Structure formats: structure tokens, C-alpha cells
Amino acid sequence: AQSVAQPEDQVNVAEGNPLTVKCTYSVSGNPYLFWYVQYPNRGLQFLLKYITGDNLVKGSYGFEAEFNKSQTSFHLKKPSALVSDSALYFCAVRDWLTGRRALTFGSGTRLQVQP
Amino acid sequence: DGGITQSPKYLFRKEGQNVTLSCEQNLNHDAMYWYRQDPGQGLRLIYYSQIVNDFQKGDIAEGYSVSREKKESFPLTVTSAQKNPTAFYLCASSISSEPYQETQYFGPGTRLLVL
């Protein structure tokens, strides 16, 4: 079975500081990993994904994520946080070995950026 | 939220009533999905469909039903058998040309409340 863990319910960071939102995963085969962001009462917006290749993936709005196979992690990062980055962030995984096309999501991490 | 529309934005259900949530996409995507979002639990898969006239149960299908008569439409019915329907419902779609690697795109969501 595939699973995703987001160990922090909330992350607080000051504007201008770097931010990290953590994600670890468990799969049987090769992981396909995704990050989404959700603003209040809205759908999820795609940020970035890791399929294969370079372990550092760049995405929308200045976000990037680092894939670490040995630690089974896919942490989301941004060098300088903005107040407008405050939102709910979801990590998700898909594992072709299970034959499951739908994504498995973590429980989400709320990012709060203070001005 | 791309080319995926969900209606209504808010829906109220009386006890014993069936209600139907609409999801339409104009992205020419083959696959469509329904997720349920509860606070602190991330997204859970209700049903998904890879192709017209075919669909599979997800992790929490009990009390729900779907149909896929047209490529662009994937309505979800919340039946009276669903005893705790209050949640935020999200529809998503994806293209099937790159199985397991493809990105899912989400609609704006429907919030269902019980009277």
C-alpha cells in the first residue's frame, strides 16, 4: 500500500525567511510525488511533481522540492516566504506498482507566513 | 482551477434525501475522480473513472454513487445511506497518455451541509 505523512499540522515562518514543509512517503515501487496548495474554500492547485531524473524539482510561484530516496522524503521549500504563501499544502503520491491511478494524499500542512 | 467546474458551490441536504453534485471538464481528459475532504484528514478517494461508461470504487464509496455517460461529465450522488455527508467535495481530472505520471487538476469544490 502507498501512504504519505506530513508530520507538521502547521508551519509558521516570518516573511522573507526560507520555508520548508515536510513530506515522507511509503510505496512498493517507484514513487511519483506531487505537491498541491489549497486556499480557503477553493480547489487544489498543482505546484510541482517528481517523476524521475533531477532530485531538485522546480515548480510554480518560486517553490521547489527535493526528492531524497534514501530518506523517502519529498520536502517542499522556498528561499523567501511571502505572506501570500499562507495556505494549506498537500503532498501526494502515486505508485504504478499498485495499479492505483488515483493519488494518495497526506493530511495537509497549514503554512502561516507572518508579515 | 483550470477547465473543471463544479456546482453548486454550497448544497444543503435534508435527512433521507439524495443529492447530486455536478462535475464538468472541458480539458478532454479521460480520467475523472471524486475526493472527499474533511478537516485534518486530507483528501480521500470516493470513486474514479478511467473511461466513459466505466468507474471503480475508491476508499470510501459506501453511501455514494456515480455515472460516466459522457467524457466531460462525472456526477456524484450522495445517497441517504451516507450518514455523515457533511464535507467538502472535490472533483479532479487527468489525461491518460502518461499513466501514473500525469497531473490531476481539481475543480473549485462543493461544500455539502446537512440541515
mmCIF file with all atom_site columns, C-alpha atoms in Angstrom:
data_model
loop_
_atom_site.group_PDB
_atom_site.id
_atom_site.type_symbol
_atom_site.label_atom_id
_atom_site.label_alt_id
_atom_site.label_comp_id
_atom_site.label_asym_id
_atom_site.label_entity_id
_atom_site.label_seq_id
_atom_site.pdbx_PDB_ins_code
_atom_site.Cartn_x
_atom_site.Cartn_y
_atom_site.Cartn_z
_atom_site.occupancy
_atom_site.B_iso_or_equiv
_atom_site.pdbx_formal_charge
_atom_site.auth_seq_id
_atom_site.auth_comp_id
_atom_site.auth_asym_id
_atom_site.auth_atom_id
_atom_site.pdbx_PDB_model_num
ATOM 1   C CA . ALA A 1 1   ? 0.000   0.000  0.000   1.00 0.00 ? 1   ALA A CA 1
ATOM 2   C CA . GLN A 1 2   ? 1.075   3.551  -0.573  1.00 0.00 ? 2   GLN A CA 1
ATOM 3   C CA . SER A 1 3   ? 0.971   6.264  2.083   1.00 0.00 ? 3   SER A CA 1
ATOM 4   C CA . VAL A 1 4   ? 2.076   9.812  2.749   1.00 0.00 ? 4   VAL A CA 1
ATOM 5   C CA . ALA A 1 5   ? 2.910   11.509 6.037   1.00 0.00 ? 5   ALA A CA 1
ATOM 6   C CA . GLN A 1 6   ? 3.041   15.227 6.679   1.00 0.00 ? 6   GLN A CA 1
ATOM 7   C CA . PRO A 1 7   ? 4.344   15.375 10.245  1.00 0.00 ? 7   PRO A CA 1
ATOM 8   C CA . GLU A 1 8   ? 3.546   19.030 10.909  1.00 0.00 ? 8   GLU A CA 1
ATOM 9   C CA . ASP A 1 9   ? -0.036  20.272 11.124  1.00 0.00 ? 9   ASP A CA 1
ATOM 10  C CA . GLN A 1 10  ? 1.194   23.865 10.929  1.00 0.00 ? 10  GLN A CA 1
ATOM 11  C CA . VAL A 1 11  ? 4.386   25.668 9.997   1.00 0.00 ? 11  VAL A CA 1
ATOM 12  C CA . ASN A 1 12  ? 4.980   29.281 10.986  1.00 0.00 ? 12  ASN A CA 1
ATOM 13  C CA . VAL A 1 13  ? 7.600   31.409 9.278   1.00 0.00 ? 13  VAL A CA 1
ATOM 14  C CA . ALA A 1 14  ? 8.368   35.112 9.022   1.00 0.00 ? 14  ALA A CA 1
ATOM 15  C CA . GLU A 1 15  ? 8.089   36.835 5.668   1.00 0.00 ? 15  GLU A CA 1
ATOM 16  C CA . GLY A 1 16  ? 11.403  36.812 3.833   1.00 0.00 ? 16  GLY A CA 1
ATOM 17  C CA . ASN A 1 17  ? 12.679  33.731 5.638   1.00 0.00 ? 17  ASN A CA 1
ATOM 18  C CA . PRO A 1 18  ? 13.117  30.349 3.958   1.00 0.00 ? 18  PRO A CA 1
ATOM 19  C CA . LEU A 1 19  ? 10.349  27.815 4.447   1.00 0.00 ? 19  LEU A CA 1
ATOM 20  C CA . THR A 1 20  ? 10.214  24.020 4.455   1.00 0.00 ? 20  THR A CA 1
ATOM 21  C CA . VAL A 1 21  ? 7.113   21.839 4.522   1.00 0.00 ? 21  VAL A CA 1
ATOM 22  C CA . LYS A 1 22  ? 7.942   18.200 5.200   1.00 0.00 ? 22  LYS A CA 1
ATOM 23  C CA . CYS A 1 23  ? 6.635   15.090 3.471   1.00 0.00 ? 23  CYS A CA 1
ATOM 24  C CA . THR A 1 24  ? 7.634   11.436 3.728   1.00 0.00 ? 24  THR A CA 1
ATOM 25  C CA . TYR A 1 25  ? 6.172   8.599  1.702   1.00 0.00 ? 25  TYR A CA 1
ATOM 26  C CA . SER A 1 26  ? 5.903   4.831  1.542   1.00 0.00 ? 26  SER A CA 1
ATOM 27  C CA . VAL A 1 27  ? 5.443   2.910  -1.716  1.00 0.00 ? 27  VAL A CA 1
ATOM 28  C CA . SER A 1 28  ? 6.160   -0.537 -3.117  1.00 0.00 ? 28  SER A CA 1
ATOM 29  C CA . GLY A 1 29  ? 7.652   0.571  -6.422  1.00 0.00 ? 29  GLY A CA 1
ATOM 30  C CA . ASN A 1 30  ? 8.952   3.848  -7.790  1.00 0.00 ? 30  ASN A CA 1
ATOM 31  C CA . PRO A 1 31  ? 7.151   6.891  -6.402  1.00 0.00 ? 31  PRO A CA 1
ATOM 32  C CA . TYR A 1 32  ? 5.561   9.676  -8.383  1.00 0.00 ? 32  TYR A CA 1
ATOM 33  C CA . LEU A 1 33  ? 5.281   12.613 -5.976  1.00 0.00 ? 33  LEU A CA 1
ATOM 34  C CA . PHE A 1 34  ? 3.194   15.770 -6.115  1.00 0.00 ? 34  PHE A CA 1
ATOM 35  C CA . TRP A 1 35  ? 2.652   18.964 -4.151  1.00 0.00 ? 35  TRP A CA 1
ATOM 36  C CA . TYR A 1 36  ? -0.597  20.906 -4.208  1.00 0.00 ? 36  TYR A CA 1
ATOM 37  C CA . VAL A 1 37  ? -1.705  24.124 -2.488  1.00 0.00 ? 37  VAL A CA 1
ATOM 38  C CA . GLN A 1 38  ? -5.204  24.980 -1.323  1.00 0.00 ? 38  GLN A CA 1
ATOM 39  C CA . TYR A 1 39  ? -6.516  28.422 -0.464  1.00 0.00 ? 39  TYR A CA 1
ATOM 40  C CA . PRO A 1 40  ? -9.650  28.730 1.751   1.00 0.00 ? 40  PRO A CA 1
ATOM 41  C CA . ASN A 1 41  ? -12.795 27.250 0.191   1.00 0.00 ? 41  ASN A CA 1
ATOM 42  C CA . ARG A 1 42  ? -11.012 26.584 -3.083  1.00 0.00 ? 42  ARG A CA 1
ATOM 43  C CA . GLY A 1 43  ? -9.874  23.550 -5.026  1.00 0.00 ? 43  GLY A CA 1
ATOM 44  C CA . LEU A 1 44  ? -6.310  22.297 -5.074  1.00 0.00 ? 44  LEU A CA 1
ATOM 45  C CA . GLN A 1 45  ? -3.727  23.952 -7.308  1.00 0.00 ? 45  GLN A CA 1
ATOM 46  C CA . PHE A 1 46  ? -0.819  21.940 -8.682  1.00 0.00 ? 46  PHE A CA 1
ATOM 47  C CA . LEU A 1 47  ? 2.636   23.197 -7.638  1.00 0.00 ? 47  LEU A CA 1
ATOM 48  C CA . LEU A 1 48  ? 5.143   20.613 -8.841  1.00 0.00 ? 48  LEU A CA 1
ATOM 49  C CA . LYS A 1 49  ? 5.847   16.926 -9.320  1.00 0.00 ? 49  LYS A CA 1
ATOM 50  C CA . TYR A 1 50  ? 8.725   14.459 -9.287  1.00 0.00 ? 50  TYR A CA 1
ATOM 51  C CA . ILE A 1 51  ? 8.677   11.666 -11.827 1.00 0.00 ? 51  ILE A CA 1
ATOM 52  C CA . THR A 1 52  ? 12.312  10.816 -12.462 1.00 0.00 ? 52  THR A CA 1
ATOM 53  C CA . GLY A 1 53  ? 15.679  12.497 -13.023 1.00 0.00 ? 53  GLY A CA 1
ATOM 54  C CA . ASP A 1 54  ? 16.978  15.511 -11.108 1.00 0.00 ? 54  ASP A CA 1
ATOM 55  C CA . ASN A 1 55  ? 16.228  15.270 -7.396  1.00 0.00 ? 55  ASN A CA 1
ATOM 56  C CA . LEU A 1 56  ? 15.526  19.003 -7.169  1.00 0.00 ? 56  LEU A CA 1
ATOM 57  C CA . VAL A 1 57  ? 12.248  19.886 -8.823  1.00 0.00 ? 57  VAL A CA 1
ATOM 58  C CA . LYS A 1 58  ? 11.241  23.484 -9.516  1.00 0.00 ? 58  LYS A CA 1
ATOM 59  C CA . GLY A 1 59  ? 7.600   24.475 -9.622  1.00 0.00 ? 59  GLY A CA 1
ATOM 60  C CA . SER A 1 60  ? 5.162   27.349 -9.604  1.00 0.00 ? 60  SER A CA 1
ATOM 61  C CA . TYR A 1 61  ? 5.407   30.553 -7.501  1.00 0.00 ? 61  TYR A CA 1
ATOM 62  C CA . GLY A 1 62  ? 9.100   30.011 -6.662  1.00 0.00 ? 62  GLY A CA 1
ATOM 63  C CA . PHE A 1 63  ? 8.549   26.700 -4.873  1.00 0.00 ? 63  PHE A CA 1
ATOM 64  C CA . GLU A 1 64  ? 10.875  23.740 -5.227  1.00 0.00 ? 64  GLU A CA 1
ATOM 65  C CA . ALA A 1 65  ? 11.038  20.278 -3.714  1.00 0.00 ? 65  ALA A CA 1
ATOM 66  C CA . GLU A 1 66  ? 13.872  17.887 -3.038  1.00 0.00 ? 66  GLU A CA 1
ATOM 67  C CA . PHE A 1 67  ? 13.417  14.172 -3.611  1.00 0.00 ? 67  PHE A CA 1
ATOM 68  C CA . ASN A 1 68  ? 15.501  12.008 -1.268  1.00 0.00 ? 68  ASN A CA 1
ATOM 69  C CA . LYS A 1 69  ? 15.152  8.309  -1.997  1.00 0.00 ? 69  LYS A CA 1
ATOM 70  C CA . SER A 1 70  ? 17.180  7.065  0.985   1.00 0.00 ? 70  SER A CA 1
ATOM 71  C CA . GLN A 1 71  ? 15.080  9.091  3.407   1.00 0.00 ? 71  GLN A CA 1
ATOM 72  C CA . THR A 1 72  ? 11.853  8.569  1.427   1.00 0.00 ? 72  THR A CA 1
ATOM 73  C CA . SER A 1 73  ? 11.176  12.284 1.640   1.00 0.00 ? 73  SER A CA 1
ATOM 74  C CA . PHE A 1 74  ? 9.931   14.998 -0.684  1.00 0.00 ? 74  PHE A CA 1
ATOM 75  C CA . HIS A 1 75  ? 10.121  18.271 1.252   1.00 0.00 ? 75  HIS A CA 1
ATOM 76  C CA . LEU A 1 76  ? 8.708   21.463 -0.222  1.00 0.00 ? 76  LEU A CA 1
ATOM 77  C CA . LYS A 1 77  ? 10.920  24.550 0.011   1.00 0.00 ? 77  LYS A CA 1
ATOM 78  C CA . LYS A 1 78  ? 11.012  28.213 -0.873  1.00 0.00 ? 78  LYS A CA 1
ATOM 79  C CA . PRO A 1 79  ? 14.002  30.515 -0.323  1.00 0.00 ? 79  PRO A CA 1
ATOM 80  C CA . SER A 1 80  ? 11.968  33.555 0.743   1.00 0.00 ? 80  SER A CA 1
ATOM 81  C CA . ALA A 1 81  ? 8.407   33.270 2.054   1.00 0.00 ? 81  ALA A CA 1
ATOM 82  C CA . LEU A 1 82  ? 5.625   35.698 1.180   1.00 0.00 ? 82  LEU A CA 1
ATOM 83  C CA . VAL A 1 83  ? 2.509   36.448 3.223   1.00 0.00 ? 83  VAL A CA 1
ATOM 84  C CA . SER A 1 84  ? 0.504   35.333 0.186   1.00 0.00 ? 84  SER A CA 1
ATOM 85  C CA . ASP A 1 85  ? 2.050   31.852 0.516   1.00 0.00 ? 85  ASP A CA 1
ATOM 86  C CA . SER A 1 86  ? -0.121  31.281 3.591   1.00 0.00 ? 86  SER A CA 1
ATOM 87  C CA . ALA A 1 87  ? -2.337  28.319 2.682   1.00 0.00 ? 87  ALA A CA 1
ATOM 88  C CA . LEU A 1 88  ? -2.839  24.582 3.145   1.00 0.00 ? 88  LEU A CA 1
ATOM 89  C CA . TYR A 1 89  ? -0.264  22.372 1.422   1.00 0.00 ? 89  TYR A CA 1
ATOM 90  C CA . PHE A 1 90  ? -0.755  18.740 0.440   1.00 0.00 ? 90  PHE A CA 1
ATOM 91  C CA . CYS A 1 91  ? 1.798   16.154 -0.553  1.00 0.00 ? 91  CYS A CA 1
ATOM 92  C CA . ALA A 1 92  ? 0.558   13.225 -2.656  1.00 0.00 ? 92  ALA A CA 1
ATOM 93  C CA . VAL A 1 93  ? 1.993   10.023 -4.102  1.00 0.00 ? 93  VAL A CA 1
ATOM 94  C CA . ARG A 1 94  ? 1.167   7.562  -6.819  1.00 0.00 ? 94  ARG A CA 1
ATOM 95  C CA . ASP A 1 95  ? 2.864   4.180  -7.196  1.00 0.00 ? 95  ASP A CA 1
ATOM 96  C CA . TRP A 1 96  ? 2.481   2.376  -10.531 1.00 0.00 ? 96  TRP A CA 1
ATOM 97  C CA . LEU A 1 97  ? 3.181   -0.962 -8.883  1.00 0.00 ? 97  LEU A CA 1
ATOM 98  C CA . THR A 1 98  ? -0.153  -0.876 -7.056  1.00 0.00 ? 98  THR A CA 1
ATOM 99  C CA . GLY A 1 99  ? -2.073  -0.182 -10.230 1.00 0.00 ? 99  GLY A CA 1
ATOM 100 C CA . ARG A 1 100 ? -3.819  2.673  -8.440  1.00 0.00 ? 100 ARG A CA 1
ATOM 101 C CA . ARG A 1 101 ? -4.127  5.713  -10.681 1.00 0.00 ? 101 ARG A CA 1
ATOM 102 C CA . ALA A 1 102 ? -5.687  7.933  -8.048  1.00 0.00 ? 102 ALA A CA 1
ATOM 103 C CA . LEU A 1 103 ? -3.447  9.930  -5.750  1.00 0.00 ? 103 LEU A CA 1
ATOM 104 C CA . THR A 1 104 ? -2.920  9.193  -2.061  1.00 0.00 ? 104 THR A CA 1
ATOM 105 C CA . PHE A 1 105 ? -2.758  12.422 -0.076  1.00 0.00 ? 105 PHE A CA 1
ATOM 106 C CA . GLY A 1 106 ? -1.165  13.427 3.187   1.00 0.00 ? 106 GLY A CA 1
ATOM 107 C CA . SER A 1 107 ? -3.273  15.135 5.836   1.00 0.00 ? 107 SER A CA 1
ATOM 108 C CA . GLY A 1 108 ? -2.006  18.583 4.890   1.00 0.00 ? 108 GLY A CA 1
ATOM 109 C CA . THR A 1 109 ? 0.198   21.242 6.486   1.00 0.00 ? 109 THR A CA 1
ATOM 110 C CA . ARG A 1 110 ? -1.034  24.740 7.120   1.00 0.00 ? 110 ARG A CA 1
ATOM 111 C CA . LEU A 1 111 ? 1.617   27.342 6.320   1.00 0.00 ? 111 LEU A CA 1
ATOM 112 C CA . GLN A 1 112 ? 1.314   30.648 8.124   1.00 0.00 ? 112 GLN A CA 1
ATOM 113 C CA . VAL A 1 113 ? 3.648   33.437 6.982   1.00 0.00 ? 113 VAL A CA 1
ATOM 114 C CA . GLN A 1 114 ? 3.797   36.379 9.356   1.00 0.00 ? 114 GLN A CA 1
ATOM 115 C CA . PRO A 1 115 ? 4.497   39.882 7.996   1.00 0.00 ? 115 PRO A CA 1
ATOM 116 C CA . ASP B 2 1   ? -8.923  25.598 -11.168 1.00 0.00 ? 1   ASP B CA 1
ATOM 117 C CA . GLY B 2 2   ? -8.467  25.053 -14.909 1.00 0.00 ? 2   GLY B CA 1
ATOM 118 C CA . GLY B 2 3   ? -11.315 23.870 -17.068 1.00 0.00 ? 3   GLY B CA 1
ATOM 119 C CA . ILE B 2 4   ? -13.162 21.973 -14.359 1.00 0.00 ? 4   ILE B CA 1
ATOM 120 C CA . THR B 2 5   ? -16.423 23.301 -12.990 1.00 0.00 ? 5   THR B CA 1
ATOM 121 C CA . GLN B 2 6   ? -18.363 22.059 -10.003 1.00 0.00 ? 6   GLN B CA 1
ATOM 122 C CA . SER B 2 7   ? -21.853 23.039 -8.997  1.00 0.00 ? 7   SER B CA 1
ATOM 123 C CA . PRO B 2 8   ? -23.389 24.098 -6.804  1.00 0.00 ? 8   PRO B CA 1
ATOM 124 C CA . LYS B 2 9   ? -20.812 25.809 -4.595  1.00 0.00 ? 9   LYS B CA 1
ATOM 125 C CA . TYR B 2 10  ? -22.926 25.071 -1.499  1.00 0.00 ? 10  TYR B CA 1
ATOM 126 C CA . LEU B 2 11  ? -25.512 22.315 -1.160  1.00 0.00 ? 11  LEU B CA 1
ATOM 127 C CA . PHE B 2 12  ? -27.864 21.563 1.687   1.00 0.00 ? 12  PHE B CA 1
ATOM 128 C CA . ARG B 2 13  ? -29.248 18.103 2.257   1.00 0.00 ? 13  ARG B CA 1
ATOM 129 C CA . LYS B 2 14  ? -32.230 17.125 4.332   1.00 0.00 ? 14  LYS B CA 1
ATOM 130 C CA . GLU B 2 15  ? -32.287 13.811 6.176   1.00 0.00 ? 15  GLU B CA 1
ATOM 131 C CA . GLY B 2 16  ? -33.226 10.933 3.892   1.00 0.00 ? 16  GLY B CA 1
ATOM 132 C CA . GLN B 2 17  ? -32.633 12.934 0.748   1.00 0.00 ? 17  GLN B CA 1
ATOM 133 C CA . ASN B 2 18  ? -30.377 12.056 -2.170  1.00 0.00 ? 18  ASN B CA 1
ATOM 134 C CA . VAL B 2 19  ? -28.415 14.935 -3.656  1.00 0.00 ? 19  VAL B CA 1
ATOM 135 C CA . THR B 2 20  ? -26.274 15.134 -6.785  1.00 0.00 ? 20  THR B CA 1
ATOM 136 C CA . LEU B 2 21  ? -23.059 17.114 -7.201  1.00 0.00 ? 21  LEU B CA 1
ATOM 137 C CA . SER B 2 22  ? -22.106 18.153 -10.698 1.00 0.00 ? 22  SER B CA 1
ATOM 138 C CA . CYS B 2 23  ? -18.607 17.987 -12.204 1.00 0.00 ? 23  CYS B CA 1
ATOM 139 C CA . GLU B 2 24  ? -17.851 19.032 -15.783 1.00 0.00 ? 24  GLU B CA 1
ATOM 140 C CA . GLN B 2 25  ? -14.492 19.359 -17.558 1.00 0.00 ? 25  GLN B CA 1
ATOM 141 C CA . ASN B 2 26  ? -13.578 20.787 -20.952 1.00 0.00 ? 26  ASN B CA 1
ATOM 142 C CA . LEU B 2 27  ? -9.963  19.609 -20.888 1.00 0.00 ? 27  LEU B CA 1
ATOM 143 C CA . ASN B 2 28  ? -10.636 16.469 -22.953 1.00 0.00 ? 28  ASN B CA 1
ATOM 144 C CA . HIS B 2 29  ? -9.318  14.377 -20.071 1.00 0.00 ? 29  HIS B CA 1
ATOM 145 C CA . ASP B 2 30  ? -10.110 10.688 -19.979 1.00 0.00 ? 30  ASP B CA 1
ATOM 146 C CA . ALA B 2 31  ? -9.902  10.125 -16.226 1.00 0.00 ? 31  ALA B CA 1
ATOM 147 C CA . MET B 2 32  ? -12.047 11.769 -13.553 1.00 0.00 ? 32  MET B CA 1
ATOM 148 C CA . TYR B 2 33  ? -12.060 11.445 -9.773  1.00 0.00 ? 33  TYR B CA 1
ATOM 149 C CA . TRP B 2 34  ? -14.131 12.363 -6.727  1.00 0.00 ? 34  TRP B CA 1
ATOM 150 C CA . TYR B 2 35  ? -12.481 13.110 -3.391  1.00 0.00 ? 35  TYR B CA 1
ATOM 151 C CA . ARG B 2 36  ? -13.919 13.989 -0.027  1.00 0.00 ? 36  ARG B CA 1
ATOM 152 C CA . GLN B 2 37  ? -12.089 16.441 2.233   1.00 0.00 ? 37  GLN B CA 1
ATOM 153 C CA . ASP B 2 38  ? -12.636 16.558 5.998   1.00 0.00 ? 38  ASP B CA 1
ATOM 154 C CA . PRO B 2 39  ? -10.663 18.804 8.354   1.00 0.00 ? 39  PRO B CA 1
ATOM 155 C CA . GLY B 2 40  ? -7.338  17.287 9.361   1.00 0.00 ? 40  GLY B CA 1
ATOM 156 C CA . GLN B 2 41  ? -7.773  14.197 7.165   1.00 0.00 ? 41  GLN B CA 1
ATOM 157 C CA . GLY B 2 42  ? -6.574  15.281 3.781   1.00 0.00 ? 42  GLY B CA 1
ATOM 158 C CA . LEU B 2 43  ? -8.416  14.011 0.730   1.00 0.00 ? 43  LEU B CA 1
ATOM 159 C CA . ARG B 2 44  ? -9.962  10.562 0.470   1.00 0.00 ? 44  ARG B CA 1
ATOM 160 C CA . LEU B 2 45  ? -10.948 8.902  -2.799  1.00 0.00 ? 45  LEU B CA 1
ATOM 161 C CA . ILE B 2 46  ? -14.645 8.136  -3.291  1.00 0.00 ? 46  ILE B CA 1
ATOM 162 C CA . TYR B 2 47  ? -14.863 6.972  -6.929  1.00 0.00 ? 47  TYR B CA 1
ATOM 163 C CA . TYR B 2 48  ? -12.817 7.257  -10.082 1.00 0.00 ? 48  TYR B CA 1
ATOM 164 C CA . SER B 2 49  ? -13.352 6.659  -13.773 1.00 0.00 ? 49  SER B CA 1
ATOM 165 C CA . GLN B 2 50  ? -10.653 5.989  -16.368 1.00 0.00 ? 50  GLN B CA 1
ATOM 166 C CA . ILE B 2 51  ? -13.007 5.961  -19.343 1.00 0.00 ? 51  ILE B CA 1
ATOM 167 C CA . VAL B 2 52  ? -16.607 6.590  -20.320 1.00 0.00 ? 52  VAL B CA 1
ATOM 168 C CA . ASN B 2 53  ? -19.102 4.015  -19.000 1.00 0.00 ? 53  ASN B CA 1
ATOM 169 C CA . ASP B 2 54  ? -16.582 2.601  -16.550 1.00 0.00 ? 54  ASP B CA 1
ATOM 170 C CA . PHE B 2 55  ? -15.826 3.521  -12.937 1.00 0.00 ? 55  PHE B CA 1
ATOM 171 C CA . GLN B 2 56  ? -14.322 1.973  -9.816  1.00 0.00 ? 56  GLN B CA 1
ATOM 172 C CA . LYS B 2 57  ? -14.875 2.376  -6.100  1.00 0.00 ? 57  LYS B CA 1
ATOM 173 C CA . GLY B 2 58  ? -12.309 4.236  -4.090  1.00 0.00 ? 58  GLY B CA 1
ATOM 174 C CA . ASP B 2 59  ? -11.556 4.020  -0.380  1.00 0.00 ? 59  ASP B CA 1
ATOM 175 C CA . ILE B 2 60  ? -14.866 5.416  0.921   1.00 0.00 ? 60  ILE B CA 1
ATOM 176 C CA . ALA B 2 61  ? -17.501 4.576  -1.712  1.00 0.00 ? 61  ALA B CA 1
ATOM 177 C CA . GLU B 2 62  ? -20.257 3.469  0.678   1.00 0.00 ? 62  GLU B CA 1
ATOM 178 C CA . GLY B 2 63  ? -23.256 5.781  0.501   1.00 0.00 ? 63  GLY B CA 1
ATOM 179 C CA . TYR B 2 64  ? -22.189 7.312  -2.811  1.00 0.00 ? 64  TYR B CA 1
ATOM 180 C CA . SER B 2 65  ? -22.904 6.545  -6.466  1.00 0.00 ? 65  SER B CA 1
ATOM 181 C CA . VAL B 2 66  ? -21.583 7.896  -9.775  1.00 0.00 ? 66  VAL B CA 1
ATOM 182 C CA . SER B 2 67  ? -22.166 7.671  -13.505 1.00 0.00 ? 67  SER B CA 1
ATOM 183 C CA . ARG B 2 68  ? -19.945 8.405  -16.504 1.00 0.00 ? 68  ARG B CA 1
ATOM 184 C CA . GLU B 2 69  ? -22.168 8.626  -19.568 1.00 0.00 ? 69  GLU B CA 1
ATOM 185 C CA . LYS B 2 70  ? -20.148 11.398 -21.192 1.00 0.00 ? 70  LYS B CA 1
ATOM 186 C CA . LYS B 2 71  ? -16.413 12.066 -21.242 1.00 0.00 ? 71  LYS B CA 1
ATOM 187 C CA . GLU B 2 72  ? -16.814 15.576 -19.863 1.00 0.00 ? 72  GLU B CA 1
ATOM 188 C CA . SER B 2 73  ? -19.210 14.781 -17.015 1.00 0.00 ? 73  SER B CA 1
ATOM 189 C CA . PHE B 2 74  ? -18.871 12.759 -13.793 1.00 0.00 ? 74  PHE B CA 1
ATOM 190 C CA . PRO B 2 75  ? -21.754 13.480 -11.375 1.00 0.00 ? 75  PRO B CA 1
ATOM 191 C CA . LEU B 2 76  ? -21.662 12.231 -7.796  1.00 0.00 ? 76  LEU B CA 1
ATOM 192 C CA . THR B 2 77  ? -24.831 11.306 -5.888  1.00 0.00 ? 77  THR B CA 1
ATOM 193 C CA . VAL B 2 78  ? -24.757 11.349 -2.116  1.00 0.00 ? 78  VAL B CA 1
ATOM 194 C CA . THR B 2 79  ? -27.439 8.910  -1.039  1.00 0.00 ? 79  THR B CA 1
ATOM 195 C CA . SER B 2 80  ? -29.408 8.715  2.192   1.00 0.00 ? 80  SER B CA 1
ATOM 196 C CA . ALA B 2 81  ? -27.179 5.769  3.138   1.00 0.00 ? 81  ALA B CA 1
ATOM 197 C CA . GLN B 2 82  ? -24.295 8.184  3.694   1.00 0.00 ? 82  GLN B CA 1
ATOM 198 C CA . LYS B 2 83  ? -24.822 9.038  7.350   1.00 0.00 ? 83  LYS B CA 1
ATOM 199 C CA . ASN B 2 84  ? -22.167 11.708 7.684   1.00 0.00 ? 84  ASN B CA 1
ATOM 200 C CA . PRO B 2 85  ? -22.137 13.594 4.387   1.00 0.00 ? 85  PRO B CA 1
ATOM 201 C CA . THR B 2 86  ? -21.022 16.990 5.661   1.00 0.00 ? 86  THR B CA 1
ATOM 202 C CA . ALA B 2 87  ? -17.711 17.663 3.887   1.00 0.00 ? 87  ALA B CA 1
ATOM 203 C CA . PHE B 2 88  ? -16.009 19.485 1.045   1.00 0.00 ? 88  PHE B CA 1
ATOM 204 C CA . TYR B 2 89  ? -16.198 17.501 -2.198  1.00 0.00 ? 89  TYR B CA 1
ATOM 205 C CA . LEU B 2 90  ? -13.552 17.877 -4.872  1.00 0.00 ? 90  LEU B CA 1
ATOM 206 C CA . CYS B 2 91  ? -13.643 16.641 -8.430  1.00 0.00 ? 91  CYS B CA 1
ATOM 207 C CA . ALA B 2 92  ? -10.457 16.147 -10.442 1.00 0.00 ? 92  ALA B CA 1
ATOM 208 C CA . SER B 2 93  ? -9.455  15.016 -13.908 1.00 0.00 ? 93  SER B CA 1
ATOM 209 C CA . SER B 2 94  ? -6.307  13.876 -15.683 1.00 0.00 ? 94  SER B CA 1
ATOM 210 C CA . ILE B 2 95  ? -5.160  12.853 -19.137 1.00 0.00 ? 95  ILE B CA 1
ATOM 211 C CA . SER B 2 96  ? -4.323  9.202  -19.641 1.00 0.00 ? 96  SER B CA 1
ATOM 212 C CA . SER B 2 97  ? -1.453  9.491  -22.101 1.00 0.00 ? 97  SER B CA 1
ATOM 213 C CA . GLU B 2 98  ? 1.151   9.093  -19.352 1.00 0.00 ? 98  GLU B CA 1
ATOM 214 C CA . PRO B 2 99  ? -0.327  6.673  -16.835 1.00 0.00 ? 99  PRO B CA 1
ATOM 215 C CA . TYR B 2 100 ? 0.797   7.262  -13.240 1.00 0.00 ? 100 TYR B CA 1
ATOM 216 C CA . GLN B 2 101 ? 2.876   10.304 -14.192 1.00 0.00 ? 101 GLN B CA 1
ATOM 217 C CA . GLU B 2 102 ? 0.009   12.559 -15.115 1.00 0.00 ? 102 GLU B CA 1
ATOM 218 C CA . THR B 2 103 ? -1.050  15.556 -13.059 1.00 0.00 ? 103 THR B CA 1
ATOM 219 C CA . GLN B 2 104 ? -4.553  15.717 -11.652 1.00 0.00 ? 104 GLN B CA 1
ATOM 220 C CA . TYR B 2 105 ? -6.348  19.037 -11.954 1.00 0.00 ? 105 TYR B CA 1
ATOM 221 C CA . PHE B 2 106 ? -9.030  19.997 -9.476  1.00 0.00 ? 106 PHE B CA 1
ATOM 222 C CA . GLY B 2 107 ? -12.309 21.841 -9.601  1.00 0.00 ? 107 GLY B CA 1
ATOM 223 C CA . PRO B 2 108 ? -13.298 24.554 -7.070  1.00 0.00 ? 108 PRO B CA 1
ATOM 224 C CA . GLY B 2 109 ? -15.258 22.152 -4.859  1.00 0.00 ? 109 GLY B CA 1
ATOM 225 C CA . THR B 2 110 ? -18.768 21.806 -3.437  1.00 0.00 ? 110 THR B CA 1
ATOM 226 C CA . ARG B 2 111 ? -19.467 22.162 0.262   1.00 0.00 ? 111 ARG B CA 1
ATOM 227 C CA . LEU B 2 112 ? -22.271 19.872 1.400   1.00 0.00 ? 112 LEU B CA 1
ATOM 228 C CA . LEU B 2 113 ? -24.090 20.654 4.604   1.00 0.00 ? 113 LEU B CA 1
ATOM 229 C CA . VAL B 2 114 ? -26.833 18.725 6.374   1.00 0.00 ? 114 VAL B CA 1
ATOM 230 C CA . LEU B 2 115 ? -29.937 20.545 7.584   1.00 0.00 ? 115 LEU B CA 1
#
